Coordinates of C-alpha atoms in Angstrom, one line a residue:
M24 CA 41.3 68.3 121.0
Q25 CA 41.9 72.0 120.3
L26 CA 40.6 73.3 117.1
V27 CA 44.2 74.3 115.8
D28 CA 45.5 70.7 116.6
L29 CA 42.5 69.2 114.7
L30 CA 43.1 71.5 111.7
L31 CA 46.8 70.6 111.6
E32 CA 46.2 66.8 112.0
N33 CA 43.8 66.9 109.1
R34 CA 46.6 68.2 107.1
G35 CA 48.9 65.4 108.1
I36 CA 50.8 67.4 110.7
F37 CA 51.0 65.2 113.9
K38 CA 54.3 65.7 115.7
P39 CA 54.6 68.6 118.1
E40 CA 57.8 69.9 116.5
E41 CA 56.0 69.8 113.0
K42 CA 53.2 71.7 114.3
E43 CA 55.3 74.3 115.8
K44 CA 57.3 74.6 112.6
F45 CA 54.1 75.1 110.5
L46 CA 52.5 77.6 112.9
N47 CA 55.7 79.7 113.2
P48 CA 57.5 80.0 109.8
S49 CA 61.0 81.0 110.1
Y50 CA 62.8 83.2 107.5
E51 CA 66.2 82.0 108.5
G52 CA 65.1 78.4 109.1
D53 CA 62.6 77.7 106.3
L54 CA 64.5 79.5 103.5
H55 CA 67.3 77.2 102.1
D56 CA 70.8 78.3 101.2
P57 CA 70.3 79.6 97.7
Y58 CA 73.8 78.1 96.7
L59 CA 72.3 74.6 97.1
M60 CA 70.6 75.4 93.6
K61 CA 72.4 74.0 90.6
D62 CA 74.3 76.7 88.7
M63 CA 73.8 79.4 91.2
E64 CA 77.3 80.1 91.9
R65 CA 78.0 80.3 88.2
A66 CA 75.0 82.6 87.5
C67 CA 76.0 85.1 90.3
V68 CA 79.7 85.2 89.3
R69 CA 78.5 86.0 85.6
I70 CA 76.2 88.9 86.8
F71 CA 79.2 90.2 88.9
E72 CA 81.4 90.1 85.8
A73 CA 78.7 92.0 83.7
I74 CA 78.5 94.6 86.4
Q75 CA 82.2 95.0 86.6
A76 CA 82.6 95.3 82.8
K77 CA 79.5 97.5 82.6
E78 CA 77.8 95.1 80.1
K79 CA 74.2 95.6 78.9
I80 CA 71.9 93.2 80.8
V81 CA 68.4 92.4 79.8
I82 CA 65.8 90.9 82.2
Y83 CA 63.2 88.9 80.1
S84 CA 60.2 88.0 82.1
D85 CA 56.8 86.5 81.6
Y86 CA 53.8 88.8 81.4
D87 CA 51.7 87.3 84.3
C88 CA 51.5 87.8 87.9
D89 CA 54.5 85.5 88.6
G90 CA 56.8 86.9 85.7
I91 CA 56.1 90.5 86.5
P92 CA 56.8 90.5 90.2
G93 CA 60.0 88.3 89.5
A94 CA 61.1 91.1 87.0
V95 CA 60.5 93.7 89.6
I96 CA 62.7 91.7 92.1
L97 CA 65.8 91.9 89.7
H98 CA 64.9 95.5 88.6
D99 CA 65.0 96.7 92.2
L100 CA 68.3 94.9 92.9
F101 CA 70.1 96.6 90.0
K102 CA 68.5 100.0 91.0
K103 CA 69.6 99.5 94.6
I104 CA 73.2 98.9 93.6
G105 CA 73.1 101.8 91.2
Y106 CA 73.6 99.7 88.0
G107 CA 72.0 101.4 85.2
N108 CA 73.0 99.4 82.1
F109 CA 70.0 97.2 82.1
E110 CA 66.4 97.0 80.7
N111 CA 63.4 95.0 81.5
Y112 CA 61.7 93.2 78.4
I113 CA 58.2 91.7 78.9
P114 CA 56.8 90.2 75.7
D115 CA 53.2 91.1 74.4
R116 CA 50.9 88.2 75.3
H117 CA 48.9 88.7 71.9
K118 CA 51.6 89.5 69.4
E119 CA 54.5 87.3 70.8
G120 CA 53.0 84.9 73.2
F121 CA 54.9 82.9 76.1
G122 CA 58.5 82.4 76.1
L123 CA 61.7 83.7 74.3
H124 CA 61.3 84.9 70.7
Q125 CA 63.9 85.3 68.1
P126 CA 62.9 88.8 66.8
A127 CA 63.4 90.0 70.5
I128 CA 66.8 88.3 70.7
D129 CA 67.7 90.0 67.3
E130 CA 67.1 93.4 68.8
F131 CA 69.1 92.5 71.9
I132 CA 72.1 91.6 69.7
K133 CA 71.7 95.0 67.8
S134 CA 71.8 96.8 71.2
E135 CA 75.0 94.9 72.1
T136 CA 73.4 93.1 75.1
K137 CA 75.8 90.6 76.8
L138 CA 73.7 89.0 79.3
L139 CA 70.1 87.8 79.2
I140 CA 68.3 86.8 82.5
T141 CA 65.0 85.1 82.1
V142 CA 62.2 85.1 84.7
D143 CA 59.4 82.5 84.8
L144 CA 60.4 81.3 81.2
G145 CA 63.0 80.0 79.0
I146 CA 63.3 76.3 80.1
T147 CA 61.9 75.1 76.9
D148 CA 63.4 77.7 74.5
V149 CA 66.2 75.5 73.1
E150 CA 66.5 77.3 69.7
E151 CA 66.2 80.9 71.0
V152 CA 68.9 80.3 73.7
A153 CA 71.2 78.7 71.1
Q154 CA 70.7 81.8 68.8
A155 CA 71.6 84.1 71.7
E156 CA 74.5 82.2 73.0
S157 CA 76.0 81.9 69.5
S158 CA 75.6 85.6 69.1
G159 CA 77.6 86.5 72.1
I160 CA 74.8 86.9 74.6
N161 CA 75.1 84.6 77.7
V162 CA 71.7 83.5 79.0
I163 CA 70.8 82.8 82.6
I164 CA 67.5 80.9 82.7
S165 CA 65.5 81.3 86.0
D166 CA 62.4 79.3 85.7
H167 CA 60.3 76.8 87.6
H168 CA 58.4 74.9 84.9
I169 CA 58.8 71.3 84.3
T170 CA 62.1 70.7 82.4
P171 CA 62.2 69.0 79.0
E172 CA 64.5 66.1 78.1
I173 CA 66.9 68.4 76.1
L174 CA 67.8 71.5 78.0
P175 CA 68.6 74.9 76.4
P176 CA 72.4 75.5 76.0
A177 CA 72.3 78.4 78.4
Y178 CA 75.3 79.7 80.4
A179 CA 73.3 78.8 83.6
I180 CA 70.0 77.3 84.5
L181 CA 68.3 78.0 87.8
N182 CA 65.4 75.6 88.1
P183 CA 64.9 73.4 91.2
K184 CA 63.1 70.9 88.9
Q185 CA 66.1 70.2 86.6
A186 CA 67.7 66.8 86.8
G187 CA 70.7 66.7 89.1
D188 CA 69.5 69.7 91.2
E189 CA 69.8 69.0 94.8
Y190 CA 67.9 72.0 96.0
P191 CA 65.7 70.8 98.9
F192 CA 62.4 72.5 97.8
K193 CA 61.1 72.0 94.3
E194 CA 57.9 74.0 94.3
L195 CA 59.1 77.6 94.0
C196 CA 57.3 79.8 91.5
G197 CA 59.2 81.9 88.9
A198 CA 59.5 84.9 91.1
G199 CA 60.6 82.7 93.9
V200 CA 63.5 81.5 91.9
A201 CA 64.4 85.1 91.0
F202 CA 64.2 86.0 94.8
K203 CA 66.7 83.1 95.5
L204 CA 69.0 84.6 92.9
V205 CA 68.9 88.0 94.6
Q206 CA 69.5 86.2 97.9
A207 CA 72.6 84.6 96.6
F208 CA 73.7 87.8 94.8
I209 CA 73.7 89.7 98.1
K210 CA 75.3 86.8 100.0
K211 CA 78.4 87.0 97.8
Y212 CA 78.3 90.6 96.5
G213 CA 80.6 91.9 99.2
E214 CA 83.1 89.0 98.7
Y215 CA 83.4 89.6 95.0
F216 CA 83.6 93.3 95.1
E217 CA 85.9 95.2 97.6
K218 CA 83.6 98.0 99.1
T219 CA 84.5 101.6 98.9
S220 CA 86.0 103.0 102.0
P221 CA 83.5 105.5 103.6
S222 CA 86.5 107.6 105.0
T223 CA 88.8 107.7 102.0
G224 CA 86.5 106.9 99.0
S225 CA 89.4 104.5 97.9
T226 CA 89.1 100.9 97.1
S227 CA 91.6 98.2 97.7
S228 CA 90.8 96.2 94.5
P229 CA 90.1 97.1 90.9
Q230 CA 86.9 94.9 91.2
A231 CA 85.2 97.8 93.0
A232 CA 81.5 97.8 93.3
P233 CA 79.5 101.0 92.1
R234 CA 80.0 103.8 94.5
T235 CA 76.2 104.2 95.0
T236 CA 76.1 100.7 96.6
R237 CA 74.4 100.3 99.8
L238 CA 73.7 96.7 100.2
T239 CA 73.5 95.2 103.6
A240 CA 72.6 91.5 104.7
G241 CA 68.8 91.0 104.8
W242 CA 68.0 93.9 102.3
E243 CA 66.3 91.4 100.0
K244 CA 63.5 91.0 102.6
W245 CA 62.0 94.2 101.2
L246 CA 61.5 92.1 98.0
L247 CA 59.4 89.6 99.8
D248 CA 56.3 91.5 98.8
M249 CA 56.9 90.6 95.1
A250 CA 57.8 86.8 96.2
A251 CA 54.6 86.7 98.1
L252 CA 52.5 88.3 95.4
A253 CA 53.7 85.7 92.7
T254 CA 53.7 82.7 95.1
L255 CA 49.9 83.4 96.0
S256 CA 49.1 84.3 92.4
D257 CA 50.7 81.3 90.7
Q258 CA 49.0 78.8 93.0
V259 CA 52.2 76.8 93.9
P260 CA 51.7 74.9 97.2
L261 CA 51.8 77.0 100.3
L262 CA 54.1 74.7 102.2
G263 CA 57.7 74.7 103.2
E264 CA 59.8 77.5 101.7
N265 CA 56.7 78.9 99.8
R266 CA 54.8 79.2 103.1
A267 CA 57.6 81.3 104.6
L268 CA 57.7 83.5 101.5
A269 CA 54.0 84.1 101.6
F270 CA 53.9 84.6 105.4
Y271 CA 56.8 87.2 105.5
G272 CA 55.8 88.7 102.2
L273 CA 52.4 89.6 103.5
K274 CA 54.1 91.4 106.4
V275 CA 56.1 93.4 104.0
L276 CA 53.0 94.2 102.0
R277 CA 51.2 95.4 105.1
K278 CA 54.2 97.9 105.4
N279 CA 53.9 98.8 101.6
R280 CA 56.4 101.2 100.3
R281 CA 55.4 101.0 96.7
L282 CA 53.4 104.1 95.3
G283 CA 51.5 102.3 92.7
L284 CA 50.3 99.5 95.0
E285 CA 49.3 102.2 97.5
K286 CA 47.2 103.8 94.9
L287 CA 45.7 100.5 93.9
F288 CA 44.9 99.3 97.4
S289 CA 43.3 102.7 98.2
K290 CA 41.2 102.6 95.1
N291 CA 39.9 99.1 96.0
R292 CA 39.4 99.9 99.7
V293 CA 41.9 97.4 100.8
D294 CA 42.8 97.8 104.5
L295 CA 46.6 97.2 104.6
S296 CA 46.6 96.5 108.4
N297 CA 44.2 93.7 107.8
L298 CA 45.7 92.5 104.5
T299 CA 45.3 88.8 103.8
E300 CA 46.1 86.4 100.9
D301 CA 42.4 87.0 99.7
D302 CA 43.3 90.7 98.9
I303 CA 46.1 89.4 96.8
T304 CA 44.3 86.6 94.8
F305 CA 41.1 88.4 94.4
T306 CA 42.0 92.2 94.2
L307 CA 45.6 92.9 93.3
A308 CA 46.6 89.8 91.1
P309 CA 43.5 90.0 88.8
R310 CA 44.3 93.7 88.2
L311 CA 47.9 93.3 87.5
N312 CA 47.0 90.3 85.2
A313 CA 44.5 92.4 83.4
A314 CA 47.3 94.6 81.9
S315 CA 48.7 91.8 79.7
R316 CA 45.2 90.1 79.1
M317 CA 43.7 93.3 77.7
E318 CA 46.6 95.7 76.8
S319 CA 50.2 95.8 77.7
P320 CA 52.0 94.1 80.7
R321 CA 54.1 97.2 81.0
I322 CA 51.3 99.0 82.6
A323 CA 51.5 96.7 85.6
F324 CA 55.2 96.7 85.7
D325 CA 55.5 100.4 85.7
L326 CA 52.8 100.8 88.3
V327 CA 54.7 98.5 90.7
T328 CA 58.2 100.2 90.1
T329 CA 57.3 103.8 89.8
N330 CA 58.4 106.4 92.2
D331 CA 56.3 109.2 90.7
E332 CA 53.1 110.1 92.6
N333 CA 51.3 111.4 89.5
K334 CA 52.4 108.4 87.3
A335 CA 51.2 106.1 90.1
E336 CA 47.8 107.7 90.2
E337 CA 47.4 107.5 86.4
L338 CA 48.6 103.9 86.0
S339 CA 46.3 102.7 88.9
E340 CA 43.4 104.5 87.2
R341 CA 44.2 102.9 84.0
L342 CA 44.7 99.5 85.5
S343 CA 41.2 99.8 87.0
E344 CA 39.7 100.7 83.7
I345 CA 41.3 97.8 81.9
N346 CA 40.2 95.4 84.7
N347 CA 36.6 96.6 84.2
Q348 CA 36.9 96.0 80.4
R349 CA 38.2 92.5 81.3
K350 CA 35.1 91.8 83.4
I351 CA 32.7 93.0 80.6
L352 CA 34.6 90.7 78.2
V353 CA 34.6 87.7 80.3
A354 CA 30.9 88.2 81.2
G355 CA 30.0 88.4 77.4
I356 CA 32.0 85.1 76.6
M357 CA 30.3 83.4 79.6
K358 CA 27.0 84.3 78.3
E359 CA 27.8 82.7 75.0
V360 CA 29.2 79.7 76.8
K361 CA 26.0 79.1 78.9
K362 CA 23.7 79.5 75.7
N363 CA 26.0 76.8 73.9
L364 CA 26.2 74.4 76.7
A365 CA 22.5 74.5 77.3
K366 CA 22.0 72.8 74.0
R367 CA 24.6 70.1 74.5
E368 CA 24.6 66.6 76.0
E369 CA 26.3 66.6 79.4
K370 CA 29.7 64.9 79.3
S371 CA 32.5 64.4 81.8
L372 CA 34.5 67.4 80.6
I373 CA 33.9 70.4 78.6
V374 CA 35.7 71.6 75.4
I375 CA 34.4 74.9 74.0
G376 CA 35.9 77.6 71.9
N377 CA 35.4 80.3 69.3
P378 CA 38.0 81.9 67.1
A379 CA 36.8 85.4 68.0
W380 CA 37.4 84.8 71.7
R381 CA 40.4 86.7 73.1
V382 CA 43.2 84.5 74.2
G383 CA 44.2 86.6 77.2
V384 CA 41.0 86.0 79.1
L385 CA 40.5 82.3 78.2
G386 CA 42.0 81.1 81.6
L387 CA 39.5 83.1 83.5
V388 CA 36.7 81.8 81.3
A389 CA 38.0 78.2 81.9
S390 CA 38.0 78.8 85.7
K391 CA 34.5 80.0 85.7
I392 CA 33.2 77.1 83.6
A393 CA 35.0 74.6 85.8
D394 CA 33.6 76.2 88.9
E395 CA 30.1 76.6 87.6
Y396 CA 29.8 73.3 85.7
E397 CA 32.0 71.3 88.1
R398 CA 34.0 69.6 85.4
P399 CA 37.3 69.9 83.9
C400 CA 37.2 72.5 81.1
F401 CA 39.3 73.2 77.9
V402 CA 38.7 76.6 76.2
W403 CA 40.2 77.8 73.0
G404 CA 40.1 81.0 70.8
S405 CA 42.0 83.5 69.0
A406 CA 43.9 81.9 66.1
G407 CA 47.7 82.7 66.7
A408 CA 49.8 83.8 63.9
R409 CA 52.9 81.5 63.4
P410 CA 55.3 82.7 60.8
G411 CA 55.9 80.0 58.3
L412 CA 53.4 77.6 59.9
A413 CA 49.7 77.0 59.6
P414 CA 47.5 79.0 61.9
A415 CA 46.6 77.6 65.3
F416 CA 44.2 78.2 68.2
K417 CA 45.5 78.9 71.7
G418 CA 43.6 77.7 74.7
S419 CA 43.6 77.4 78.5
C420 CA 42.3 74.5 80.7
R421 CA 41.3 74.2 84.3
S422 CA 40.5 71.3 86.6
D423 CA 37.6 70.9 88.8
G424 CA 39.9 68.8 91.1
S425 CA 38.9 65.5 89.7
V426 CA 41.8 65.2 87.1
N427 CA 45.4 66.4 86.4
V428 CA 44.9 68.5 83.3
V429 CA 48.5 68.3 82.3
G430 CA 48.5 64.5 82.9
L431 CA 45.3 64.4 80.7
M432 CA 47.1 66.3 77.8
R433 CA 50.0 64.0 78.2
E434 CA 47.8 61.0 77.3
L435 CA 46.8 62.5 74.0
E436 CA 48.3 61.2 70.7
A437 CA 51.4 63.3 69.8
D438 CA 49.7 65.1 66.8
T439 CA 46.6 66.2 68.8
L440 CA 48.3 69.3 70.4
L441 CA 51.0 71.5 69.0
D442 CA 52.3 72.2 72.5
Y443 CA 50.9 72.2 76.2
G444 CA 52.1 72.9 79.7
G445 CA 51.1 73.9 83.1
H446 CA 50.4 72.3 86.5
D447 CA 47.8 69.7 88.0
M448 CA 44.9 72.3 88.1
A449 CA 45.6 74.6 85.2
G450 CA 47.4 74.7 82.0
G451 CA 47.6 76.0 78.4
F452 CA 47.8 74.5 75.0
S453 CA 47.9 75.1 71.2
V454 CA 45.9 73.2 68.7
S455 CA 45.8 73.3 65.0
Q456 CA 42.7 74.1 63.1
S457 CA 42.4 70.7 61.7
Q458 CA 42.7 68.9 65.1
V459 CA 40.4 71.2 67.1
Y460 CA 37.3 69.4 65.8
F461 CA 38.6 66.2 67.5
L462 CA 39.9 67.6 70.5
E463 CA 36.8 66.9 72.7
A464 CA 36.6 63.2 71.7
N465 CA 40.3 62.7 72.2
L466 CA 40.2 64.3 75.7
L467 CA 37.2 62.2 76.6
A468 CA 39.0 59.1 75.7
A469 CA 42.1 60.3 77.5
C470 CA 40.1 60.9 80.6
Q471 CA 38.5 57.5 80.5
K472 CA 41.9 55.9 80.1
I473 CA 43.5 57.8 83.1
G474 CA 40.5 56.7 85.2
Q475 CA 41.0 53.1 84.3
T476 CA 44.7 52.9 84.4
D477 CA 46.4 55.2 86.9
G478 CA 44.9 53.6 90.1
S479 CA 43.6 56.9 91.3
T480 CA 40.3 57.6 92.9
M481 CA 38.4 60.4 91.1
L482 CA 36.0 62.0 93.5
T483 CA 32.7 63.4 92.2
T484 CA 32.1 67.2 92.9
S485 CA 29.5 66.3 95.5
Q486 CA 31.9 63.9 97.3
R487 CA 34.6 66.6 97.4
R488 CA 32.1 69.1 98.6
C489 CA 31.0 66.9 101.5
E490 CA 34.6 66.9 103.0
F491 CA 35.0 69.1 105.9
D492 CA 37.5 69.7 108.7
A493 CA 35.0 69.8 111.8
K494 CA 31.4 70.2 112.8
L495 CA 30.7 73.6 114.4
S496 CA 27.6 75.2 115.7
L497 CA 26.6 78.9 115.2
K498 CA 27.7 79.7 118.8
D499 CA 31.3 78.7 117.6
V500 CA 31.4 81.7 115.1
T501 CA 33.5 83.7 117.5
M502 CA 36.6 86.0 117.1
E503 CA 38.6 83.6 119.3
N504 CA 38.0 80.6 116.8
Y505 CA 38.6 82.9 113.8
E506 CA 42.0 84.0 115.4
A507 CA 42.8 80.4 116.0
I508 CA 42.1 79.4 112.5
Q509 CA 44.2 82.2 111.3
K510 CA 47.2 80.7 112.9
L511 CA 47.3 78.4 109.8
A512 CA 47.3 81.2 107.3
P513 CA 48.2 82.0 104.7
F514 CA 45.8 79.7 102.9
G515 CA 45.8 78.5 99.3
T516 CA 47.0 75.5 97.3
G517 CA 48.3 72.7 99.6
N518 CA 46.9 74.5 102.6
P519 CA 43.2 75.2 101.9
K520 CA 41.0 77.2 104.2
P521 CA 39.3 75.0 106.8
V522 CA 35.9 74.0 105.9
F523 CA 33.2 73.5 108.6
L524 CA 29.9 71.8 108.6
F525 CA 27.0 73.5 110.4
E526 CA 24.1 70.9 110.7
G527 CA 20.4 71.7 111.0
V528 CA 20.6 75.6 111.0
E529 CA 17.5 77.4 110.2
V530 CA 17.4 80.1 107.5
S531 CA 15.9 83.3 108.9
G532 CA 16.4 85.6 106.0
I533 CA 17.6 85.7 102.4
K534 CA 18.6 88.8 100.5
K535 CA 20.6 89.8 97.4
F536 CA 23.3 92.5 97.3
G537 CA 25.8 94.0 94.8
K538 CA 25.4 96.5 92.0
N539 CA 23.1 94.0 90.1
N540 CA 21.9 91.9 92.9
E541 CA 24.3 89.2 91.8
H542 CA 25.5 88.1 95.3
L543 CA 23.6 86.1 97.9
E544 CA 23.4 86.7 101.7
I545 CA 21.5 84.5 104.0
V546 CA 20.8 84.9 107.8
L547 CA 21.0 81.9 109.9
E548 CA 18.9 81.8 113.1
E549 CA 18.8 85.6 113.1
K550 CA 22.3 85.9 114.2
V551 CA 25.0 84.8 111.8
K552 CA 25.4 85.9 108.2
A553 CA 26.6 83.6 105.3
I554 CA 27.3 84.9 102.0
Q555 CA 28.6 83.8 98.4
F556 CA 29.4 85.9 95.3
F557 CA 27.6 85.4 92.0
K558 CA 25.1 82.8 93.6
N559 CA 21.4 82.6 94.2
E560 CA 19.0 80.4 96.2
K561 CA 19.1 77.6 93.7
S562 CA 23.0 77.5 93.1
F563 CA 23.7 74.9 95.7
T564 CA 23.0 71.1 96.1
K565 CA 19.8 71.9 97.9
P566 CA 17.8 75.0 97.0
I567 CA 17.0 77.2 100.1
A568 CA 14.0 79.0 101.4
V569 CA 13.3 81.0 104.6
G570 CA 12.2 78.8 107.4
E571 CA 14.0 75.8 106.2
K572 CA 16.7 73.9 108.1
I573 CA 19.9 73.3 106.2
N574 CA 23.3 71.7 106.4
L575 CA 25.9 74.2 105.5
L576 CA 29.4 73.9 104.5
A577 CA 31.4 77.1 104.9
N578 CA 34.7 78.9 105.8
L579 CA 34.7 81.3 108.7
E580 CA 35.9 84.8 107.6
K581 CA 36.2 88.3 109.0
N582 CA 34.9 91.3 106.9
V583 CA 36.1 94.8 107.6
F584 CA 34.2 97.6 106.0
R585 CA 34.3 101.4 106.8
N586 CA 36.1 100.3 110.1
K587 CA 33.3 98.0 111.1
T588 CA 34.4 94.4 111.7
E589 CA 32.1 91.5 111.5
L590 CA 32.3 87.6 111.4
R591 CA 30.5 85.8 108.7
L592 CA 30.4 82.5 106.9
K593 CA 31.6 82.0 103.2
I594 CA 29.2 79.5 101.8
I595 CA 30.7 76.5 100.0
D596 CA 27.6 74.3 99.5
I597 CA 24.2 73.8 101.0
L598 CA 23.1 70.2 101.5

């Protein structure tokens, strides 16, 4: 069996037509009609009416690497059609937190805003939406999070997960929903507005589009860069429509036309011609997210949207500085975590926190802990001010793959958490100062309950690590096989990178690299390099030494540095 066929069948793709569809995503074939989404027609007509009446529009987005790209998508649309009476509002992660906020809505009322469009938030903000609607602001919610039983009284709700929505694909990210809105807008824009005649400048209808309008079918494809950035960053399944968005979005990113991204890619030595999903998830997304974690999300938004060369340079430099500060902060917290956990009895999950820890980096800390300690992790910090209510701690959680963290939080007693949300592998929560002392015990009990009652089989980390797609030998580490594997890209949630087992290979060399020698490189039989970041000889199931034979689990990857290309292995575990 050919390697590609084997990898596809390992992913449950057996039929020839299914294999063809997976290997060759189609923009026209894989992207569904946006008007299949509930309320889409209503939302578009309301935006058309706002443009015609020159009403003030506010785009209110989340501050992460899903919300910001989604905000850019709508920003670019309004700029393209020459509509200037709009603004982008992004809440401050630390002062305001996630979601819609009444003080912000009060300001929109004062500025005579008539239409509020959310991106990647709003589906749980019942009171805030009611306040806006009762004050004369229509609200269009575009969101992808799980919907509550009681929906906000919005003018229109765009969320494929809502009850009664027949949209065929439910796993879009927030920016993905925003992209569908733009797709729908363009589809009906020419029908709603009579276009200005290029010869006379006259219009045949009072519903004339702005004279600067130059919208052609398919223009939205230039926005696929933002849809892909968010789809890859938000870790939604890279299947179906998401696979097509990521696949074509990476193509647009390789032709990048955004000055700020050009500066950021250049500063981090990213080769656009060889851009992959790894460059997004490990280089671009962390830097854009660092803006809201450490300072203001506006820095990231302005970087992506600016057309000014000097401003692009200045913002990319600032973002790099902020990201370095973020790394130092996370390293300091991790040092404290390790010291604390060294004194503790080992349990099936980890709950840890400190009121002094900055809430913006807790997700990164939780990911590192779950990775290193191979257990689900809940991290809390930074007591959040809640006007009129008792202080609370905010937290982030990450799974090691053994449990659904949102399902786990759902099993807790109603008064344990003030609120929570997220996905299978990652989430956020708030907990009162009185309940934080009982959080670990309650989560351990919930974990045990899920393991006993939901009928699922929880794999240990070692069991999960032993899973692989195929056995290869070192002579199979070839460009031909690498290119065959890349036919399945982009990789991510729902479509993981293929894992290969190399049995009985001899370690002929070991060395450290990196600024502080924090990374590991081993040479196998004097011909193939294998590397892993932030690891050493004792970091794996079996410690390694020169001259020993090992069983290696690894991905095959291509490294391009200073125009030199080499194939190498990325270590997952050594057995």
